[in-house]
Amino acid sequence: MPKIVDHDKRRVELVEATWRIIARRGIEGATMREIATEAGFANGALKPYFPTKDDLLSFAFAHVFNQTNARIGTVSGGLKGLAALRSFCHEILPLDAERLNEARIAIAYWQRALTDPEKAALHDRSMEQWRRELFGRLREARDAGELKGGLEDDDVVGGIMTFVLGAQITATLSPSHHSPEQLRSQLESWVTLMRVPQDAGAGAQGRSK
């Protein structure tokens, strides 16, 4: 009988090989031949899945995004408001080797998206999904009386997005100043700035989007 090939599994294996090659050599050093070798495939075996390295990079970015969302859904189950927001950010911040490799994929993808409208559009759609999630968590926090008054949701969401995405760069380039412990502490500073002081009581009202 002919061998049954699990194509989805092969794609994921190639994405994981891409992570490892980019981590060692950067995007320019991640040739299709080296990716195939890393994944244990013949070089020509990649073409039915990813005709070009850019195709592979787009799939890798989408895979990382979906994988991050799956983790968020798992760890945030039952959480609301600022607790859910904190959990959301933890799954994007590069707090371990897996998330650091995901950050490297994102950085490589951003480089291509600067001059590729299709990649830029995919990135924009993905980030809009995360923004909607954050707006929802802020509404929950406000309804629970967790947020200080006078906060603009657009500013808060924009600041959080800048922080978590920027951390993917800084933790990769300056790990001594952006260790997992430091990133967690920086996130807690954000949460503290937003939170109503414990002795101030509930019911703070801000300006919601």
mmCIF file of C-alpha atoms in Angstrom:
data_model
loop_
_atom_site.group_PDB
_atom_site.id
_atom_site.type_symbol
_atom_site.label_atom_id
_atom_site.label_comp_id
_atom_site.label_asym_id
_atom_site.label_seq_id
_atom_site.Cartn_x
_atom_site.Cartn_y
_atom_site.Cartn_z
ATOM 1 C CA MET A 1 0.000 0.000 0.000
ATOM 2 C CA PRO A 2 1.238 3.533 -0.668
ATOM 3 C CA LYS A 3 2.559 5.391 2.335
ATOM 4 C CA ILE A 4 0.057 7.852 3.822
ATOM 5 C CA VAL A 5 1.659 11.252 4.323
ATOM 6 C CA ASP A 6 0.363 13.617 7.005
ATOM 7 C CA HIS A 7 0.808 16.894 5.142
ATOM 8 C CA ASP A 8 -0.235 19.114 8.037
ATOM 9 C CA LYS A 9 2.340 17.417 10.255
ATOM 10 C CA ARG A 10 5.017 17.944 7.608
ATOM 11 C CA ARG A 11 4.204 21.658 7.407
ATOM 12 C CA VAL A 12 4.542 22.006 11.175
ATOM 13 C CA GLU A 13 7.840 20.086 11.103
ATOM 14 C CA LEU A 14 9.127 22.514 8.483
ATOM 15 C CA VAL A 15 8.008 25.497 10.577
ATOM 16 C CA GLU A 16 9.805 24.084 13.617
ATOM 17 C CA ALA A 17 12.942 23.550 11.525
ATOM 18 C CA THR A 18 12.635 27.150 10.308
ATOM 19 C CA TRP A 19 12.600 28.372 13.918
ATOM 20 C CA ARG A 20 15.803 26.523 14.696
ATOM 21 C CA ILE A 21 17.622 27.732 11.578
ATOM 22 C CA ILE A 22 16.537 31.372 12.070
ATOM 23 C CA ALA A 23 17.601 31.188 15.714
ATOM 24 C CA ARG A 24 21.095 30.092 14.652
ATOM 25 C CA ARG A 25 21.616 31.963 11.387
ATOM 26 C CA GLY A 26 18.935 34.639 10.981
ATOM 27 C CA ILE A 27 16.442 34.883 8.126
ATOM 28 C CA GLU A 28 19.076 35.430 5.436
ATOM 29 C CA GLY A 29 20.917 32.303 6.513
ATOM 30 C CA ALA A 30 17.756 30.212 6.531
ATOM 31 C CA THR A 31 18.042 28.697 3.066
ATOM 32 C CA MET A 32 15.467 26.221 1.806
ATOM 33 C CA ARG A 33 18.181 23.572 1.582
ATOM 34 C CA GLU A 34 19.199 24.035 5.221
ATOM 35 C CA ILE A 35 15.571 24.044 6.364
ATOM 36 C CA ALA A 36 14.955 20.790 4.485
ATOM 37 C CA THR A 37 18.064 19.229 6.005
ATOM 38 C CA GLU A 38 17.093 20.381 9.492
ATOM 39 C CA ALA A 39 13.632 18.841 9.073
ATOM 40 C CA GLY A 40 15.089 15.597 7.680
ATOM 41 C CA PHE A 41 13.627 16.056 4.165
ATOM 42 C CA ALA A 42 15.186 16.032 0.739
ATOM 43 C CA ASN A 43 15.523 19.553 -0.650
ATOM 44 C CA GLY A 44 12.970 19.008 -3.412
ATOM 45 C CA ALA A 45 10.410 17.701 -0.902
ATOM 46 C CA LEU A 46 9.725 21.271 0.288
ATOM 47 C CA LYS A 47 8.386 22.627 -2.981
ATOM 48 C CA PRO A 48 4.925 20.994 -2.839
ATOM 49 C CA TYR A 49 4.429 22.656 0.544
ATOM 50 C CA PHE A 50 6.324 25.931 0.203
ATOM 51 C CA PRO A 51 7.551 26.919 -3.286
ATOM 52 C CA THR A 52 9.588 29.803 -1.837
ATOM 53 C CA LYS A 53 11.086 30.827 1.478
ATOM 54 C CA ASP A 54 8.595 33.699 1.653
ATOM 55 C CA ASP A 55 5.732 31.196 1.454
ATOM 56 C CA LEU A 56 7.277 29.257 4.313
ATOM 57 C CA LEU A 57 7.751 32.429 6.355
ATOM 58 C CA SER A 58 4.096 33.433 5.898
ATOM 59 C CA PHE A 59 2.939 30.000 7.036
ATOM 60 C CA ALA A 60 5.351 30.127 9.980
ATOM 61 C CA PHE A 61 3.980 33.516 11.072
ATOM 62 C CA ALA A 62 0.366 32.302 10.813
ATOM 63 C CA HIS A 63 1.287 29.131 12.707
ATOM 64 C CA VAL A 64 2.946 31.125 15.491
ATOM 65 C CA PHE A 65 -0.056 33.450 15.701
ATOM 66 C CA ASN A 66 -2.506 30.545 15.934
ATOM 67 C CA GLN A 67 -0.318 28.725 18.434
ATOM 68 C CA THR A 68 -0.168 31.838 20.621
ATOM 69 C CA ASN A 69 -3.942 32.217 20.451
ATOM 70 C CA ALA A 70 -4.400 28.577 21.440
ATOM 71 C CA ARG A 71 -2.238 29.112 24.526
ATOM 72 C CA ILE A 72 -4.155 32.279 25.393
ATOM 73 C CA GLY A 73 -7.431 30.390 25.168
ATOM 74 C CA THR A 74 -6.095 27.648 27.439
ATOM 75 C CA VAL A 75 -4.546 29.780 30.185
ATOM 76 C CA SER A 76 -7.175 32.542 30.161
ATOM 77 C CA GLY A 77 -10.185 30.248 30.563
ATOM 78 C CA GLY A 78 -12.340 31.630 33.363
ATOM 79 C CA LEU A 79 -10.276 34.824 33.746
ATOM 80 C CA LYS A 80 -11.679 38.285 33.145
ATOM 81 C CA GLY A 81 -10.552 41.900 33.267
ATOM 82 C CA LEU A 82 -6.975 42.677 34.252
ATOM 83 C CA ALA A 83 -6.216 39.064 35.181
ATOM 84 C CA ALA A 84 -7.145 37.978 31.657
ATOM 85 C CA LEU A 85 -5.208 40.892 30.169
ATOM 86 C CA ARG A 86 -2.092 39.910 32.118
ATOM 87 C CA SER A 87 -2.460 36.287 31.002
ATOM 88 C CA PHE A 88 -2.919 37.428 27.381
ATOM 89 C CA CYS A 89 0.327 39.403 27.490
ATOM 90 C CA HIS A 90 2.295 36.554 29.078
ATOM 91 C CA GLU A 91 1.623 34.339 26.063
ATOM 92 C CA ILE A 92 3.021 36.940 23.631
ATOM 93 C CA LEU A 93 6.017 38.074 25.667
ATOM 94 C CA PRO A 94 9.171 36.000 25.017
ATOM 95 C CA LEU A 95 9.283 34.424 28.490
ATOM 96 C CA ASP A 96 10.788 31.063 27.496
ATOM 97 C CA ALA A 97 12.704 29.423 24.656
ATOM 98 C CA GLU A 98 9.565 28.594 22.666
ATOM 99 C CA ARG A 99 8.194 32.129 22.813
ATOM 100 C CA LEU A 100 11.638 33.559 22.060
ATOM 101 C CA ASN A 101 11.772 31.461 18.882
ATOM 102 C CA GLU A 102 8.292 32.715 18.021
ATOM 103 C CA ALA A 103 9.600 36.261 18.444
ATOM 104 C CA ARG A 104 12.416 35.527 15.996
ATOM 105 C CA ILE A 105 9.871 34.330 13.431
ATOM 106 C CA ALA A 106 7.851 37.514 13.972
ATOM 107 C CA ILE A 107 10.910 39.728 13.534
ATOM 108 C CA ALA A 108 11.850 37.958 10.296
ATOM 109 C CA TYR A 109 8.282 38.322 9.083
ATOM 110 C CA TRP A 110 8.189 42.057 9.902
ATOM 111 C CA GLN A 111 11.305 42.547 7.811
ATOM 112 C CA ARG A 112 9.539 41.066 4.779
ATOM 113 C CA ALA A 113 6.218 42.813 5.517
ATOM 114 C CA LEU A 114 7.886 46.214 5.154
ATOM 115 C CA THR A 115 7.960 45.733 1.376
ATOM 116 C CA ASP A 116 5.307 43.052 0.823
ATOM 117 C CA PRO A 117 1.703 44.352 0.924
ATOM 118 C CA GLU A 118 0.218 40.867 1.327
ATOM 119 C CA LYS A 119 2.381 40.124 4.332
ATOM 120 C CA ALA A 120 1.632 43.552 5.778
ATOM 121 C CA ALA A 121 -2.114 42.924 5.366
ATOM 122 C CA LEU A 122 -1.882 39.539 7.108
ATOM 123 C CA HIS A 123 0.004 41.135 9.971
ATOM 124 C CA ASP A 124 -2.552 43.935 10.241
ATOM 125 C CA ARG A 125 -5.471 41.489 10.376
ATOM 126 C CA SER A 126 -3.706 39.463 13.045
ATOM 127 C CA MET A 127 -2.921 42.479 15.201
ATOM 128 C CA GLU A 128 -6.493 43.765 14.886
ATOM 129 C CA GLN A 129 -7.673 40.484 16.366
ATOM 130 C CA TRP A 130 -5.393 41.013 19.355
ATOM 131 C CA ARG A 131 -6.531 44.623 19.704
ATOM 132 C CA ARG A 132 -10.170 43.520 19.844
ATOM 133 C CA GLU A 133 -9.262 41.035 22.555
ATOM 134 C CA LEU A 134 -7.587 43.760 24.598
ATOM 135 C CA PHE A 135 -10.515 46.163 24.213
ATOM 136 C CA GLY A 136 -12.796 43.414 25.499
ATOM 137 C CA ARG A 137 -10.609 42.792 28.540
ATOM 138 C CA LEU A 138 -10.552 46.513 29.328
ATOM 139 C CA ARG A 139 -14.358 46.643 29.229
ATOM 140 C CA GLU A 140 -14.478 43.735 31.655
ATOM 141 C CA ALA A 141 -11.977 45.458 33.943
ATOM 142 C CA ARG A 142 -13.960 48.689 33.877
ATOM 143 C CA ASP A 143 -17.234 46.912 34.590
ATOM 144 C CA ALA A 144 -15.560 45.243 37.587
ATOM 145 C CA GLY A 145 -14.283 48.588 38.886
ATOM 146 C CA GLU A 146 -10.638 47.624 38.371
ATOM 147 C CA LEU A 147 -9.585 50.538 36.125
ATOM 148 C CA LYS A 148 -8.633 54.047 37.120
ATOM 149 C CA GLY A 149 -10.813 56.813 35.754
ATOM 150 C CA GLY A 150 -9.777 58.984 32.830
ATOM 151 C CA LEU A 151 -8.029 56.265 30.815
ATOM 152 C CA GLU A 152 -8.528 56.260 27.055
ATOM 153 C CA ASP A 153 -8.924 52.702 25.841
ATOM 154 C CA ASP A 154 -7.186 53.507 22.540
ATOM 155 C CA ASP A 155 -4.138 54.747 24.430
ATOM 156 C CA VAL A 156 -4.072 51.782 26.795
ATOM 157 C CA VAL A 157 -4.440 49.193 24.034
ATOM 158 C CA GLY A 158 -1.883 50.979 21.857
ATOM 159 C CA GLY A 159 0.580 51.092 24.730
ATOM 160 C CA ILE A 160 0.167 47.414 25.551
ATOM 161 C CA MET A 161 0.582 46.396 21.914
ATOM 162 C CA THR A 162 3.719 48.521 21.636
ATOM 163 C CA PHE A 163 5.067 46.924 24.798
ATOM 164 C CA VAL A 164 4.449 43.262 23.949
ATOM 165 C CA LEU A 165 5.557 43.549 20.314
ATOM 166 C CA GLY A 166 8.532 45.718 21.176
ATOM 167 C CA ALA A 167 9.560 43.210 23.829
ATOM 168 C CA GLN A 168 9.934 40.593 21.109
ATOM 169 C CA ILE A 169 12.709 42.735 19.645
ATOM 170 C CA THR A 170 14.371 43.908 22.845
ATOM 171 C CA ALA A 171 14.407 40.455 24.458
ATOM 172 C CA THR A 172 16.075 39.072 21.332
ATOM 173 C CA LEU A 173 18.667 41.827 20.949
ATOM 174 C CA SER A 174 19.220 42.844 24.608
ATOM 175 C CA PRO A 175 18.392 39.810 26.734
ATOM 176 C CA SER A 176 20.435 41.029 29.713
ATOM 177 C CA HIS A 177 18.042 43.975 30.121
ATOM 178 C CA HIS A 178 14.860 42.143 29.091
ATOM 179 C CA SER A 179 14.961 38.791 30.830
ATOM 180 C CA PRO A 180 11.703 36.937 31.508
ATOM 181 C CA GLU A 181 11.743 38.244 35.093
ATOM 182 C CA GLN A 182 12.267 41.809 33.898
ATOM 183 C CA LEU A 183 9.513 41.533 31.292
ATOM 184 C CA ARG A 184 7.070 40.223 33.900
ATOM 185 C CA SER A 185 8.001 43.107 36.190
ATOM 186 C CA GLN A 186 7.549 45.634 33.373
ATOM 187 C CA LEU A 187 4.107 44.192 32.631
ATOM 188 C CA GLU A 188 3.154 44.464 36.300
ATOM 189 C CA SER A 189 4.132 48.150 36.170
ATOM 190 C CA TRP A 190 1.639 48.596 33.315
ATOM 191 C CA VAL A 191 -1.079 46.816 35.255
ATOM 192 C CA THR A 192 -0.364 48.868 38.391
ATOM 193 C CA LEU A 193 -0.639 52.117 36.437
ATOM 194 C CA MET A 194 -4.076 51.081 35.173
ATOM 195 C CA ARG A 195 -5.476 49.540 38.332
ATOM 196 C CA VAL A 196 -7.583 51.369 40.913
ATOM 197 C CA PRO A 197 -5.620 51.420 44.202
ATOM 198 C CA GLN A 198 -6.812 48.682 46.525
ATOM 199 C CA ASP A 199 -8.169 51.165 49.074
ATOM 200 C CA ALA A 200 -9.920 53.371 46.496
ATOM 201 C CA GLY A 201 -12.962 51.124 46.150
ATOM 202 C CA ALA A 202 -14.762 50.027 43.045
ATOM 203 C CA GLY A 203 -16.714 51.875 40.442
ATOM 204 C CA ALA A 204 -14.018 53.947 38.727
ATOM 205 C CA GLN A 205 -15.274 55.104 35.359
ATOM 206 C CA GLY A 206 -13.120 55.870 32.357
ATOM 207 C CA ARG A 207 -13.716 56.660 28.723
ATOM 208 C CA SER A 208 -14.358 53.485 26.825
ATOM 209 C CA LYS A 209 -13.907 53.007 23.096
#
